[in-house]
mmCIF file of C-alpha atoms and ligand atoms in Angstrom:
data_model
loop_
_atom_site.group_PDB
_atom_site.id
_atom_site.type_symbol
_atom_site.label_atom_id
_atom_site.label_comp_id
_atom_site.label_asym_id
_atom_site.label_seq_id
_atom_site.Cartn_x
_atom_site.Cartn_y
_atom_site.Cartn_z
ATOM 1 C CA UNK A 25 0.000 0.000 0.000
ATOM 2 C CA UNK A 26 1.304 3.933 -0.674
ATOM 3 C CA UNK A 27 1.912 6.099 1.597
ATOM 4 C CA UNK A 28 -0.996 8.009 0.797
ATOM 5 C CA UNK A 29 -3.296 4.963 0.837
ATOM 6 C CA UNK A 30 -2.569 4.822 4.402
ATOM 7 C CA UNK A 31 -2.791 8.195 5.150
ATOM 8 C CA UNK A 32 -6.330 7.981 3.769
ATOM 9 C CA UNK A 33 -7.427 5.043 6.019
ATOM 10 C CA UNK A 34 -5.680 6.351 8.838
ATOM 11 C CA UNK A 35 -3.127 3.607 9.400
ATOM 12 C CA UNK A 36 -0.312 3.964 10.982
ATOM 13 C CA UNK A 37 3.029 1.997 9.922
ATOM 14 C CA UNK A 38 3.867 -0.591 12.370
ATOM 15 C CA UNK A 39 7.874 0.916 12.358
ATOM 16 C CA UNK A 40 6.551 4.407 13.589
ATOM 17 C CA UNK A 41 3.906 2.884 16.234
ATOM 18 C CA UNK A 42 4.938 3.997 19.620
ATOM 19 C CA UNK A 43 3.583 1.071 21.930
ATOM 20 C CA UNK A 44 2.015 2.142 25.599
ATOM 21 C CA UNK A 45 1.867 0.132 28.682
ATOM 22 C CA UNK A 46 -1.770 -0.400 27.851
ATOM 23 C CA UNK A 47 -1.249 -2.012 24.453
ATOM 24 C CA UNK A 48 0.346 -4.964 26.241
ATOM 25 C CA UNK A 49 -2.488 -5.239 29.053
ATOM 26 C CA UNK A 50 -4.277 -8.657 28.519
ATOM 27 C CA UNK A 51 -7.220 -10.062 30.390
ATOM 28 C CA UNK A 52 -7.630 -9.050 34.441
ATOM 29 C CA UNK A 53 -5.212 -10.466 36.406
ATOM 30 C CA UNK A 54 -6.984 -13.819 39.105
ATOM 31 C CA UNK A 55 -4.077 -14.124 41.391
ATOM 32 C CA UNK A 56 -4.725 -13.343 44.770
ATOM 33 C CA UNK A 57 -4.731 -10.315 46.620
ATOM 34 C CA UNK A 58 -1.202 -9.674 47.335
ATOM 35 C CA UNK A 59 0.165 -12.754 45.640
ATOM 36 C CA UNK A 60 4.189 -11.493 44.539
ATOM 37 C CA UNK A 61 2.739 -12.724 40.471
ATOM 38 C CA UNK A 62 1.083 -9.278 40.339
ATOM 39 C CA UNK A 63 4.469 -7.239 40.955
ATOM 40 C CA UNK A 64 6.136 -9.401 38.372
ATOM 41 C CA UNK A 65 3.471 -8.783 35.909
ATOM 42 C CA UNK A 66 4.018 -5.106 36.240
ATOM 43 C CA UNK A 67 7.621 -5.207 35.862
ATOM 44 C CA UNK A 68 7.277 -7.047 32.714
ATOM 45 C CA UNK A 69 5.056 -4.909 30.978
ATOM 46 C CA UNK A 70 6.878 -2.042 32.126
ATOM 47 C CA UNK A 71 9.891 -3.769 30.539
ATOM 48 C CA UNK A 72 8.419 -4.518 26.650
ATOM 49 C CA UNK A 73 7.226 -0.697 26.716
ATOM 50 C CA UNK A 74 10.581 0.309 27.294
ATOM 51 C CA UNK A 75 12.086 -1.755 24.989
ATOM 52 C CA UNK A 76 9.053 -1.332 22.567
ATOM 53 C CA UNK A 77 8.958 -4.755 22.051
ATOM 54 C CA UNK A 78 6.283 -5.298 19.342
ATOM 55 C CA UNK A 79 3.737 -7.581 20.494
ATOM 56 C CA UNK A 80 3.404 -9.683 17.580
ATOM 57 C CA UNK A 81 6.992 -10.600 17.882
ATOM 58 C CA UNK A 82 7.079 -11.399 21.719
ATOM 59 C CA UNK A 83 6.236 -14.414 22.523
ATOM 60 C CA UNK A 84 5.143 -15.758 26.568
ATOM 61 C CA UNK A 85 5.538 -19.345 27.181
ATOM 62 C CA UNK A 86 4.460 -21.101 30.650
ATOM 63 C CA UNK A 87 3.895 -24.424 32.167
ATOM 64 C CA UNK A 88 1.370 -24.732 34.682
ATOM 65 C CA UNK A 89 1.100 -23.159 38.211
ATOM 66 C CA UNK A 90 -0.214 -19.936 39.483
ATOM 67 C CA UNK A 91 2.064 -17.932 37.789
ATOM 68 C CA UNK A 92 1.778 -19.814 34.381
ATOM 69 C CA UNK A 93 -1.514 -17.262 33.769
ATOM 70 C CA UNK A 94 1.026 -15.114 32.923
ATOM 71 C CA UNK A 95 0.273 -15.346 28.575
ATOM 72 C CA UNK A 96 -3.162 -14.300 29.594
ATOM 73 C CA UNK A 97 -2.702 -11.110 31.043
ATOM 74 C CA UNK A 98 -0.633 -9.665 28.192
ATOM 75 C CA UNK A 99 -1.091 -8.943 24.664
ATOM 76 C CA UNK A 100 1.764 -10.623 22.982
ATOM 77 C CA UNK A 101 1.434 -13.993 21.714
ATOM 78 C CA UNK A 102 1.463 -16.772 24.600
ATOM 79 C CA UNK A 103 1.310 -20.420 24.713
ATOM 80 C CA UNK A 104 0.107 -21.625 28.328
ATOM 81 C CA UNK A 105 1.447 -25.005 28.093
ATOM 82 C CA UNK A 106 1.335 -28.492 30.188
ATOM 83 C CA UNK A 107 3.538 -28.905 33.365
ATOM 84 C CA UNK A 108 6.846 -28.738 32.994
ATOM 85 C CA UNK A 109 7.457 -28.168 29.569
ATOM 86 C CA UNK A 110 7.427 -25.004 28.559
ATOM 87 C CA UNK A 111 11.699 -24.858 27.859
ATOM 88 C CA UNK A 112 10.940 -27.393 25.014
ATOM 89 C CA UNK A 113 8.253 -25.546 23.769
ATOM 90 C CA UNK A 114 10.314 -22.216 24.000
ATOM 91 C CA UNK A 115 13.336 -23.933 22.402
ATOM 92 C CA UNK A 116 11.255 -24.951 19.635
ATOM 93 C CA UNK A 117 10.109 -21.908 18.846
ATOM 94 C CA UNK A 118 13.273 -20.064 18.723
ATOM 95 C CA UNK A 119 15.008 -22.547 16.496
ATOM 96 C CA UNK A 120 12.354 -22.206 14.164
ATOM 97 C CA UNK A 121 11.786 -18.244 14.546
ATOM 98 C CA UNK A 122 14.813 -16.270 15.911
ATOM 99 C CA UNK A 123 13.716 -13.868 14.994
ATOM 100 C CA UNK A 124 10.772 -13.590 17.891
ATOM 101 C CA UNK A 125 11.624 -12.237 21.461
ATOM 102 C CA UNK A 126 10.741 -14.971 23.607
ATOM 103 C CA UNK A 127 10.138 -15.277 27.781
ATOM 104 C CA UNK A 128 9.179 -18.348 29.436
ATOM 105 C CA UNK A 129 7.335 -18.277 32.637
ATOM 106 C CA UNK A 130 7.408 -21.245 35.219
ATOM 107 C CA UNK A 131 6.554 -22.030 39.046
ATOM 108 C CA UNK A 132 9.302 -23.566 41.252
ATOM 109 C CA UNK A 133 7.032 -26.952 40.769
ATOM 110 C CA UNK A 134 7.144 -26.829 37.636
ATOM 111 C CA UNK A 135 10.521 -25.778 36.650
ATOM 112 C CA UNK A 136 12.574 -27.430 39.378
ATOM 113 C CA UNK A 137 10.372 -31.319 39.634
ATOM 114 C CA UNK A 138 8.643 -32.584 36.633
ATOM 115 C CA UNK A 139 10.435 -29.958 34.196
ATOM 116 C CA UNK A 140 14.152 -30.395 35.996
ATOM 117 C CA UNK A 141 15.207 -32.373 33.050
ATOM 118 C CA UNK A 142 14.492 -29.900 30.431
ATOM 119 C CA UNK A 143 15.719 -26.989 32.493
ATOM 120 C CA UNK A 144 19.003 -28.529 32.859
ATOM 121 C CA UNK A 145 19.042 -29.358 29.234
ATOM 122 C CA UNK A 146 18.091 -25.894 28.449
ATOM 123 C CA UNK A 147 20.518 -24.221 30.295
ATOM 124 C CA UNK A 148 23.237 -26.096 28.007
ATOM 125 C CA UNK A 149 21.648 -25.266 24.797
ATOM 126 C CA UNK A 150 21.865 -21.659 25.808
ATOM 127 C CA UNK A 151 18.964 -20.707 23.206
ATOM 128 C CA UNK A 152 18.060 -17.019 23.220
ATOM 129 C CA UNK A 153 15.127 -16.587 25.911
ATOM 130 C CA UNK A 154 14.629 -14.960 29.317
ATOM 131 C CA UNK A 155 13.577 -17.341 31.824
ATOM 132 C CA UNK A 156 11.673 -16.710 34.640
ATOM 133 C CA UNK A 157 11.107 -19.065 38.008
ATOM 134 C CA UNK A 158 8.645 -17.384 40.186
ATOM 135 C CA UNK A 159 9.389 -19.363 43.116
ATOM 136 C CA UNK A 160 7.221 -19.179 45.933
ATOM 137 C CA UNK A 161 8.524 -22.408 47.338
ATOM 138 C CA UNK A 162 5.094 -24.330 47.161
ATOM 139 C CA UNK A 163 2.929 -25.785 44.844
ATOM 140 C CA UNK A 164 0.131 -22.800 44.794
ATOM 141 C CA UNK A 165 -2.492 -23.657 42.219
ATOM 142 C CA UNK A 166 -3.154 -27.148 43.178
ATOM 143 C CA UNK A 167 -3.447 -25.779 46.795
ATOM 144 C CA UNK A 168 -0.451 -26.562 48.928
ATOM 145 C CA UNK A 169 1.569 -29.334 48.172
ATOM 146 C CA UNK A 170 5.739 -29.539 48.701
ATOM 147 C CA UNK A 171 7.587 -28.436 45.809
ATOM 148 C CA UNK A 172 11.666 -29.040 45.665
ATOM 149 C CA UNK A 173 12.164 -25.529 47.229
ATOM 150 C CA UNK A 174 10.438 -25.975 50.146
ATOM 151 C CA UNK A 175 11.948 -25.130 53.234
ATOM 152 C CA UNK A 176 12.582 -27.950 55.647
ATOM 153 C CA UNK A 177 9.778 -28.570 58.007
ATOM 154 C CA UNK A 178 6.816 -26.749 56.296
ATOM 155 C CA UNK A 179 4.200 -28.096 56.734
ATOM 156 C CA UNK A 180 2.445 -28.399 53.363
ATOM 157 C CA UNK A 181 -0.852 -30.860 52.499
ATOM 158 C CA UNK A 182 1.589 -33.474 50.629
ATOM 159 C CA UNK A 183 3.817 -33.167 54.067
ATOM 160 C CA UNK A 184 1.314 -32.425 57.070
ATOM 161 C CA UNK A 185 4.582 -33.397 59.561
ATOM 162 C CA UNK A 186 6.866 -30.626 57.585
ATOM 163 C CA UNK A 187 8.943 -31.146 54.804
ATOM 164 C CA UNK A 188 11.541 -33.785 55.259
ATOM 165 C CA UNK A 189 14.739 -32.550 53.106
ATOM 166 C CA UNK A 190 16.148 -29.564 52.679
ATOM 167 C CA UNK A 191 15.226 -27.749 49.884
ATOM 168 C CA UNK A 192 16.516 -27.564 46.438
ATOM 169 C CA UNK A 193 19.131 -24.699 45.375
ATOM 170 C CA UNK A 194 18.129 -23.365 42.147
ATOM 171 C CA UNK A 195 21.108 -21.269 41.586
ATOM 172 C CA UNK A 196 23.289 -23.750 42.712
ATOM 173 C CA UNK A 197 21.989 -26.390 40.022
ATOM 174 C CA UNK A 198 21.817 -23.420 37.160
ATOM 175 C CA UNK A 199 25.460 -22.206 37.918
ATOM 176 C CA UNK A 200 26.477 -26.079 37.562
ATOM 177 C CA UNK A 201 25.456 -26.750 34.108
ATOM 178 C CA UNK A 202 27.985 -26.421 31.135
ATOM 179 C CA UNK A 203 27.305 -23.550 28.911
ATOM 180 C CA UNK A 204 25.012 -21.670 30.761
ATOM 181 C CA UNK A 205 25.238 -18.140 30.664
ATOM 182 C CA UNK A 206 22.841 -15.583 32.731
ATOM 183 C CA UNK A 207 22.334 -16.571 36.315
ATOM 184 C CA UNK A 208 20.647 -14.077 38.481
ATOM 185 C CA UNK A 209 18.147 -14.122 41.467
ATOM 186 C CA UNK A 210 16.330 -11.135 42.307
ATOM 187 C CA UNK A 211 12.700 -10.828 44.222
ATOM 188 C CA UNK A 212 9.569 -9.493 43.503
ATOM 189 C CA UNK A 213 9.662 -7.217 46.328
ATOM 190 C CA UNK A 214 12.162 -5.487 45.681
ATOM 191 C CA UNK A 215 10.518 -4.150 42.224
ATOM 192 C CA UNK A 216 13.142 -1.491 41.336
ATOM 193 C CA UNK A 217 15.930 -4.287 41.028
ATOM 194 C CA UNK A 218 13.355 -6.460 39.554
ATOM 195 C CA UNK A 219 12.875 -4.397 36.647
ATOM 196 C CA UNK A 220 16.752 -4.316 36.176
ATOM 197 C CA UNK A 221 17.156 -7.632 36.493
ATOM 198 C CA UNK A 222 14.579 -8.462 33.615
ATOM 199 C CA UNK A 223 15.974 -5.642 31.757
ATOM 200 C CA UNK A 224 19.613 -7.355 31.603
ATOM 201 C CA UNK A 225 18.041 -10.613 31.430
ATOM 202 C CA UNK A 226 16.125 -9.472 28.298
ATOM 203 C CA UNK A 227 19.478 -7.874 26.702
ATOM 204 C CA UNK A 228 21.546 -10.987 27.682
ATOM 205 C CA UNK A 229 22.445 -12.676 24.866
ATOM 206 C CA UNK A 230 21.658 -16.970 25.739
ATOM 207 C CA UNK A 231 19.892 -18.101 28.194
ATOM 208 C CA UNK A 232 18.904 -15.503 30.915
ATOM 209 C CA UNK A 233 17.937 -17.581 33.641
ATOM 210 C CA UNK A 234 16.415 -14.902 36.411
ATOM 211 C CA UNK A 235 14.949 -16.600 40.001
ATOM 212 C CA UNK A 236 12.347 -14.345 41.064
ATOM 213 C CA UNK A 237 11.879 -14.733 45.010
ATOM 214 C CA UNK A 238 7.749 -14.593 45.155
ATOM 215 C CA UNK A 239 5.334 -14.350 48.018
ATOM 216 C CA UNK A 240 2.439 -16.648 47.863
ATOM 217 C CA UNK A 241 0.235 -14.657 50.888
ATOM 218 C CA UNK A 242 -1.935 -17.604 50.618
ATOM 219 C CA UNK A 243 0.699 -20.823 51.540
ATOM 220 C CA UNK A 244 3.607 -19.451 52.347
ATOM 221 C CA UNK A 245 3.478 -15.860 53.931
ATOM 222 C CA UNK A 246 6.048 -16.265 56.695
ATOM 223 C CA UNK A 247 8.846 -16.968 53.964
ATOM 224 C CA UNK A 248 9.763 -13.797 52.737
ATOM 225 C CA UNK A 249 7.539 -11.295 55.270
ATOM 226 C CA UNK A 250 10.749 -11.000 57.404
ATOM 227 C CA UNK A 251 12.554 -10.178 54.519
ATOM 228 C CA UNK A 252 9.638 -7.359 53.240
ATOM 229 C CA UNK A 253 10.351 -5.668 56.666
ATOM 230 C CA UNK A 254 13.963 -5.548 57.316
ATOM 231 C CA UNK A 255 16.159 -4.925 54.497
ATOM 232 C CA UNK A 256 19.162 -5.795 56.645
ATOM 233 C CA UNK A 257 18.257 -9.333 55.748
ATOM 234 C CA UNK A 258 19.214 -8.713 51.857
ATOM 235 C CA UNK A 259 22.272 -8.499 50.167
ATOM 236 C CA UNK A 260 22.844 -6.776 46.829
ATOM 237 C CA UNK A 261 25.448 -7.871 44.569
ATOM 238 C CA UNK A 262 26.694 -5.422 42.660
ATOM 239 C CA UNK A 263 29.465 -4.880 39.875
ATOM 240 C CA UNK A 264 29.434 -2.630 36.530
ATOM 241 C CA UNK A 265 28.382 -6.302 34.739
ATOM 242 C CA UNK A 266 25.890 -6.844 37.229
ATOM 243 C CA UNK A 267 22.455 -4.789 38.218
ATOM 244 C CA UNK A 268 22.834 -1.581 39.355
ATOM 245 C CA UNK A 269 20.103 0.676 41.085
ATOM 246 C CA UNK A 270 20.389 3.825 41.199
ATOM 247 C CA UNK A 271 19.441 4.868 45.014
ATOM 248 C CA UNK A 272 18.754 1.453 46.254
ATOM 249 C CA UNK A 273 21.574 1.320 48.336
ATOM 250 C CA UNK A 274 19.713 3.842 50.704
ATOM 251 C CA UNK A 275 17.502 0.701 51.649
ATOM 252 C CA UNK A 276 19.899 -1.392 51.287
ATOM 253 C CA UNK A 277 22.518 -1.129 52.958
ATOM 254 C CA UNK A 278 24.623 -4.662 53.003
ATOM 255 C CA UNK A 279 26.224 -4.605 49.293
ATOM 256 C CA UNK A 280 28.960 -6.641 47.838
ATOM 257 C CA UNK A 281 31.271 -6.103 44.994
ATOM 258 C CA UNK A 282 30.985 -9.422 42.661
ATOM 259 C CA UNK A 283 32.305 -9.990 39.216
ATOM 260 C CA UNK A 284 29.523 -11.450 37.479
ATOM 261 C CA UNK A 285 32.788 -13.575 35.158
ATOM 262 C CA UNK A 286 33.840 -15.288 38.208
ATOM 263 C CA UNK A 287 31.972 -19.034 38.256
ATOM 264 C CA UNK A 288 33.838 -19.902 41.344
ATOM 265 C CA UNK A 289 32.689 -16.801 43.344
ATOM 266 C CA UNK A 290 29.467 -17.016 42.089
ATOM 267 C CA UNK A 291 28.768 -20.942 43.071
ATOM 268 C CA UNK A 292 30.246 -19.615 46.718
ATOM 269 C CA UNK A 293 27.917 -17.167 47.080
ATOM 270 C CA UNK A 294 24.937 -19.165 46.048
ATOM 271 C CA UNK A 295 25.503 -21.635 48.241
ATOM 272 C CA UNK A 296 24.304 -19.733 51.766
ATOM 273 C CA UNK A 297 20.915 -18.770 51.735
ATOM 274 C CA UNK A 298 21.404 -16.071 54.072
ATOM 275 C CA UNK A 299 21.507 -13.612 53.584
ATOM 276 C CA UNK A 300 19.039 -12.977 50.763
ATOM 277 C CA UNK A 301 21.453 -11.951 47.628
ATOM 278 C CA UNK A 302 20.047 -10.556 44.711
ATOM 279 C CA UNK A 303 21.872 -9.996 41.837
ATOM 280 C CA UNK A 304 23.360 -11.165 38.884
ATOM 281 C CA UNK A 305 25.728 -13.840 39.592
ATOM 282 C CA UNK A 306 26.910 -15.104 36.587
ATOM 283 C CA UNK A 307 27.647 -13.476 33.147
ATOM 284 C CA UNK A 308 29.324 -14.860 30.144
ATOM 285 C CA UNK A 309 28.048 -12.912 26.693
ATOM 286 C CA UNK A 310 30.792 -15.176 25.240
ATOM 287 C CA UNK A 311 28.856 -18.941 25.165
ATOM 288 C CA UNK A 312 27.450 -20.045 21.849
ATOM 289 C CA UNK A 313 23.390 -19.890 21.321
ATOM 290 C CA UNK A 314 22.329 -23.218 19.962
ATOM 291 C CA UNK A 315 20.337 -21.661 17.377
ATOM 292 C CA UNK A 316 23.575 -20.143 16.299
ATOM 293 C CA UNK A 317 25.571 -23.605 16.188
ATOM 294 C CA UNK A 318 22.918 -25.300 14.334
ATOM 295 C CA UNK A 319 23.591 -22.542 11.516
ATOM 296 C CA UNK A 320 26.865 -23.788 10.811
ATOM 297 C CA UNK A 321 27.144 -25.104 7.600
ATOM 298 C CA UNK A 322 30.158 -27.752 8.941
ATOM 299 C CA UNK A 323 29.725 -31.343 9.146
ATOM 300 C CA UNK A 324 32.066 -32.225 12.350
ATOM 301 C CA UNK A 325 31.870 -30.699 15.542
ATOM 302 C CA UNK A 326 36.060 -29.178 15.519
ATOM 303 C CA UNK A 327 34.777 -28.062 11.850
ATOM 304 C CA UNK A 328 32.118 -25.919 13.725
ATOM 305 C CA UNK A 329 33.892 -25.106 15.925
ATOM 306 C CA UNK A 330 36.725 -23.677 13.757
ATOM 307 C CA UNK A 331 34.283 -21.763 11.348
ATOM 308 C CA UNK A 332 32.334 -20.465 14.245
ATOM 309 C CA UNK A 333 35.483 -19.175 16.034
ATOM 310 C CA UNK A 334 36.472 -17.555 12.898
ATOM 311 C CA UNK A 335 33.122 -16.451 11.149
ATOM 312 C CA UNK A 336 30.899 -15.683 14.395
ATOM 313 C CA UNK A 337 29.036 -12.577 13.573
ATOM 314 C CA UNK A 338 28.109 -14.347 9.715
ATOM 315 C CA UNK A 339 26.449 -16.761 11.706
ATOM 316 C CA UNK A 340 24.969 -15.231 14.365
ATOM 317 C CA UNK A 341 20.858 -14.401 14.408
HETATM 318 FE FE1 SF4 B 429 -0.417 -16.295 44.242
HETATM 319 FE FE2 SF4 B 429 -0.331 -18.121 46.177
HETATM 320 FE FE3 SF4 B 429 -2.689 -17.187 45.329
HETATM 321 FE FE4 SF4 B 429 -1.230 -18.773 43.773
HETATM 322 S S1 SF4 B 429 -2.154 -19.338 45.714
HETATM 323 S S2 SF4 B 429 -2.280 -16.889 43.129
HETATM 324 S S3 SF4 B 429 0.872 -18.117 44.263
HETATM 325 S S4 SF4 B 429 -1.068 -16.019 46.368
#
């Protein structure tokens, strides 16, 4: 169509559209009062109108769980998929369109039991997506059950004498997998460094794998209340490579220089879970995408490797 065509019906070309938060605003948001899904929600959308991500070129990808809703409430495309399996799907659809921005949303249920074996797997592939785990440490949707992160000796439906074994360490498993790439942890309550968090996530290059601390009001409010009131109990990690927030440090106070490059550091500091760090805690812009390997025209893996060391950017998406 010419320009003046249009002009005359009053469209407006898709390159010039300037999107608002309100042109990614799906359906009304269910979760609970209170529940931690509703800050993340915010900081997302807050995030693709600041990067003017065009909604039919983002795509959200979920499991199940609470905070697998998350396709409905926005405007881009979403696919709210079965349990566990939304890295495949994800994967799937970035090998076959790089071009799309893609997220993928998914509970600590979801993510760290049935789907374990794909996020592991995923992590090494290093495709191009931010990943989210909302963990609220329990199994929300299906109304209280024990997921892998929770704490030892909460008493949950599936465990109504407490939890037996400690819980699982998701940044301890992500920062043990070969090739990964983007390993941060950040909370919902703290939404200023939440947004920066998903902003470097989203401008990561791989797999951004970001572990959203998340109050569930509902099952597990004495988890993180402690941590609402007293910012003493948080501890920002902060370097030029990391996520930095601009007046944060005024509420919190206990801050620590750390290289995002430095693996061994970073699985040290993961270990303790107190205090609560948020930050990023592992960077490396320098591990191959999968979708970019696949690309290569070589038929042996040093072949590959030798064109990709030498060619990169011809093969890069
Ligand atoms: Fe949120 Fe918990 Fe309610 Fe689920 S049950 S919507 S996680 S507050």
């Amino acid at each position: 169509m010419t320009d003046l065509g249009c002009e005359l019906l009053g469209a407006v070309d898709d390159e010039d559209r300037e999107y608002a938060l309100s042109d990614y605003e799906g359906a009304r948001a269910r979760w609970c009062p209170g529940c931690g899904d509703h800050s993340v929600l915010t900081a997302v959308q807050k995030l693709l109108t600041a990067e003017q991500l065009k909604p039919e070129t983002t795509v959200f990808v979920s499991g199940i769980g609470c905070s697998s809703r998350f396709p409905h409430y926005l405007t881009t495309y979403g696919f709210h998929g079965i349990h566990g399996r939304a890295l495949p799907v994800a994967t799937g659809i970035k090998l076959h369109r790089p071009d799309l921005d893609v997220f993928v949303v998914m509970g600590d249920g979801d993510c760290t039991s049935i789907g374990a074996g794909h996020w592991v797997h995923a992590l090494r592939y290093n495709p191009d997506l931010t990943v989210m785990l909302l963990d609220n440490s329990i199994y929300g949707l299906t109304k209280n059950q024990t997921s892998p992160t929770t704490p030892q000796g909460l008493v949950s439906n599936t465990q109504p004498r407490g939890s037996l074994l400690p819980p699982l360490n998701p940044l301890t498993v992500a920062l043990g997998v070969t090739n990964a790439s983007f390993i941060a942890q950040t909370a919902e309550f703290v939404p200023a460094h939440l947004y920066a968090t998903l902003r470097a996530a989203h401008k990561h290059r791989g797999l951004a794998f970001v572990r959203i601390l998340q109050r569930c009001p509902i099952y597990t409010p004495g988890i993180y209340g402690e941590a609402v009131k007293k910012p003493s109990l948080i501890e920002l990690l902060v370097h030029d490579d990391g996520v930095n927030v601009p007046g944060l440090e005024k509420i919190y106070q206990q801050r620590r220089q750390h290289d995002p490059r430095d693996l061994a550091a970073a699985r040290e500091l993961a270990q303790s879970p107190e205090p609560i760090r948020l930050g990023v805690f592992y960077r490396d812009p320098s591990r191959i995408c999968y979708e970019t390997l696949r690309r290569v025209p070589a038929r042996t893996a040093s072949e590959r490797l030798t064109l990709l060391e030498t060619e990169l950017d011809r093969y890069a998406v």
